[in-house]
mmCIF file of C-alpha atoms in Angstrom:
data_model
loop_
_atom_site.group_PDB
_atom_site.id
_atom_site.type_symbol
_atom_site.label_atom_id
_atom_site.label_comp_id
_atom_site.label_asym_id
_atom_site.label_seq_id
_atom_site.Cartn_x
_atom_site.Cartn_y
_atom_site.Cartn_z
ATOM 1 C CA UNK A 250 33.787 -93.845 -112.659
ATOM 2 C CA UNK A 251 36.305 -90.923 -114.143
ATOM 3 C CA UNK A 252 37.585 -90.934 -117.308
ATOM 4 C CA UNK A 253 41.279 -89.603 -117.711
ATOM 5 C CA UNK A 254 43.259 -87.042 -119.499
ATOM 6 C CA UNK A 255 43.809 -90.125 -122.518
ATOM 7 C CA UNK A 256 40.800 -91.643 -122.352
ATOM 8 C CA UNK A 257 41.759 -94.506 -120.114
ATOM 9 C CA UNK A 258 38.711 -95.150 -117.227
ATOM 10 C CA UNK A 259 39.750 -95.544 -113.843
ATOM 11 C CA UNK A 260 37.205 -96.740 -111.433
ATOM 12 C CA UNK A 261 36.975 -95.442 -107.781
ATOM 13 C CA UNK A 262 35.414 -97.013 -105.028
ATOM 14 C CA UNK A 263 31.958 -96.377 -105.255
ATOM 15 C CA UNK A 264 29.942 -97.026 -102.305
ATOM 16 C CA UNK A 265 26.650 -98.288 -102.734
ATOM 17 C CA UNK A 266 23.585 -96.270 -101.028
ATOM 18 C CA UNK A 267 22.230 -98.298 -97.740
ATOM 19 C CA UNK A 268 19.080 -100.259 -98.102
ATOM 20 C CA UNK A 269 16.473 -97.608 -96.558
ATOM 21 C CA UNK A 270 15.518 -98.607 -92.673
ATOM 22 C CA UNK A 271 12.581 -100.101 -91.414
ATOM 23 C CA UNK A 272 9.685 -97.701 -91.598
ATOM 24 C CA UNK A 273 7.559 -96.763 -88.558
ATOM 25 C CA UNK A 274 4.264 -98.909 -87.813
ATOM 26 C CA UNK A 275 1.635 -98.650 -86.083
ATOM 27 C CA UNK A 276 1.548 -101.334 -83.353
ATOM 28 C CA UNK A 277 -1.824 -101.677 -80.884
ATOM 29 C CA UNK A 278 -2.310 -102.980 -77.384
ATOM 30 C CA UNK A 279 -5.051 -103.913 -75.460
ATOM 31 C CA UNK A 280 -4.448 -105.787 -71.819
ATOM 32 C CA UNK A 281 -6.524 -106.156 -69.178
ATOM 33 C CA UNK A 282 -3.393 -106.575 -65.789
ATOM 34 C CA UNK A 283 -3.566 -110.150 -65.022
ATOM 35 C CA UNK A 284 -5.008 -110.450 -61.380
ATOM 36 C CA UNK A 285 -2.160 -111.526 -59.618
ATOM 37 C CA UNK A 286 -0.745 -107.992 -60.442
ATOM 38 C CA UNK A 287 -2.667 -106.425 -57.677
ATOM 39 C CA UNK A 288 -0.132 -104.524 -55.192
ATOM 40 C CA UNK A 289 2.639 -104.906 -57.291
ATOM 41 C CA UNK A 290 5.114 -102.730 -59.251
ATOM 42 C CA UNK A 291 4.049 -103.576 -63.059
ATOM 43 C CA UNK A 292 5.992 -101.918 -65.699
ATOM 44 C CA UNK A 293 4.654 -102.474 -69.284
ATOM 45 C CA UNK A 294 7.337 -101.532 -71.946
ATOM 46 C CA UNK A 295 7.515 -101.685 -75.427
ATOM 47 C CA UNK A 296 10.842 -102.805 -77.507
ATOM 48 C CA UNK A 297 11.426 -101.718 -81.344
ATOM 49 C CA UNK A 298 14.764 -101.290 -83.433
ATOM 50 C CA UNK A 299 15.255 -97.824 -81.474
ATOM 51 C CA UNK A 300 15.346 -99.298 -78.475
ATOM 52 C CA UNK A 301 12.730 -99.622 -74.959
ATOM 53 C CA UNK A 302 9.696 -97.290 -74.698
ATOM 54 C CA UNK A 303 7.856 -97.056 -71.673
ATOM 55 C CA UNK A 304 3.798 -97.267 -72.157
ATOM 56 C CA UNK A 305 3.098 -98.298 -68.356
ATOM 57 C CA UNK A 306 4.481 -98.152 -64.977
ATOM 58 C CA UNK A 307 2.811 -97.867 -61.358
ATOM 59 C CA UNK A 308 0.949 -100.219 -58.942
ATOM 60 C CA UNK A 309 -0.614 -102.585 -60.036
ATOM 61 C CA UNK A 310 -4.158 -103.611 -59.977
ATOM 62 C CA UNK A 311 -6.028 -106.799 -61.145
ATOM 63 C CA UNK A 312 -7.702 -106.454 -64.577
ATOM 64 C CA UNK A 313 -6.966 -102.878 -65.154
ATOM 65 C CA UNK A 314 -6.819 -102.414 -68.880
ATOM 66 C CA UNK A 315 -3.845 -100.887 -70.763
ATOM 67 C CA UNK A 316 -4.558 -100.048 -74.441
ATOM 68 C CA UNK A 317 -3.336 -97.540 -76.857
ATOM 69 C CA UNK A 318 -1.650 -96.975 -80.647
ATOM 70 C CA UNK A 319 1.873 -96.985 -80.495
ATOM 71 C CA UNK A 320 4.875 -96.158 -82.767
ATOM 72 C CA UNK A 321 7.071 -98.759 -83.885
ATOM 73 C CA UNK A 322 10.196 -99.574 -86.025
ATOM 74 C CA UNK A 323 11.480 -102.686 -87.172
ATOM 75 C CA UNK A 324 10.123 -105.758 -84.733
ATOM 76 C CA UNK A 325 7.980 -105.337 -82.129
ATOM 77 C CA UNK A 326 7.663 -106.928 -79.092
ATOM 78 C CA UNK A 327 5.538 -105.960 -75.578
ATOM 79 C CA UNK A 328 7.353 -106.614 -72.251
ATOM 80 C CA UNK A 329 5.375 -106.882 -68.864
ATOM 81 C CA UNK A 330 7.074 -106.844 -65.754
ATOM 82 C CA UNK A 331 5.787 -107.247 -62.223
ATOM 83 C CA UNK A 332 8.170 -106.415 -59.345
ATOM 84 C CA UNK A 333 11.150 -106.196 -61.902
ATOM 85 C CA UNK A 334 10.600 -109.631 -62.961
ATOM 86 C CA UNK A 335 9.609 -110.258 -66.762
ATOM 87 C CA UNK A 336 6.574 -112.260 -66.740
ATOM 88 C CA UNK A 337 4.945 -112.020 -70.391
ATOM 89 C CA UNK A 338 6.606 -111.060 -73.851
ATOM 90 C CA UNK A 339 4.520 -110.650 -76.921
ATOM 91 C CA UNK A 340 4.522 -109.383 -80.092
ATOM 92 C CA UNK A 341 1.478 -107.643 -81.485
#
């Protein structure tokens, strides 16, 4: 909003502030590999609004337990892989 030389107003486009983001959460996981992961290639990856994280990734072995605290924005969601192929999804 200006006001002129005469007193008219003239109005500008004003652009409105963006909403703030998502703020970061605190997301936890606790998995025990299911037992047909033995000898394969698991990759355990987590997906938020800034994209793929990696939290695991080597051989795999039957009821070894992944757990930790993790950083997240927006939606979560927990992808396991064996051998490439996506085999659970989950969101904690």
């Amino acid at each position: 909003l200006r006001v002129a030389a005469r007193g008219e107003v003239q109005v500008g486009a004003l652009t409105p502030p963006s909403p703030p983001g998502p703020e970061a959460r605190t997301v936890t996981l606790a998995l025990n590999l299911p037992q047909e992961a033995e000898g394969r290639q698991v990759r355990l990856v987590l997906v938020d609004d800034r994209g793929e994280h990696l939290v695991y990734e080597g051989e795999g072995r039957g009821g070894l337990r992944v757990s930790g605290t993790y950083e997240a924005v927006g939606e979560a969601r927990f992808r396991l892989y064996m051998d490439g192929e996506l085999v659970q999804e989950w969101t904690p």
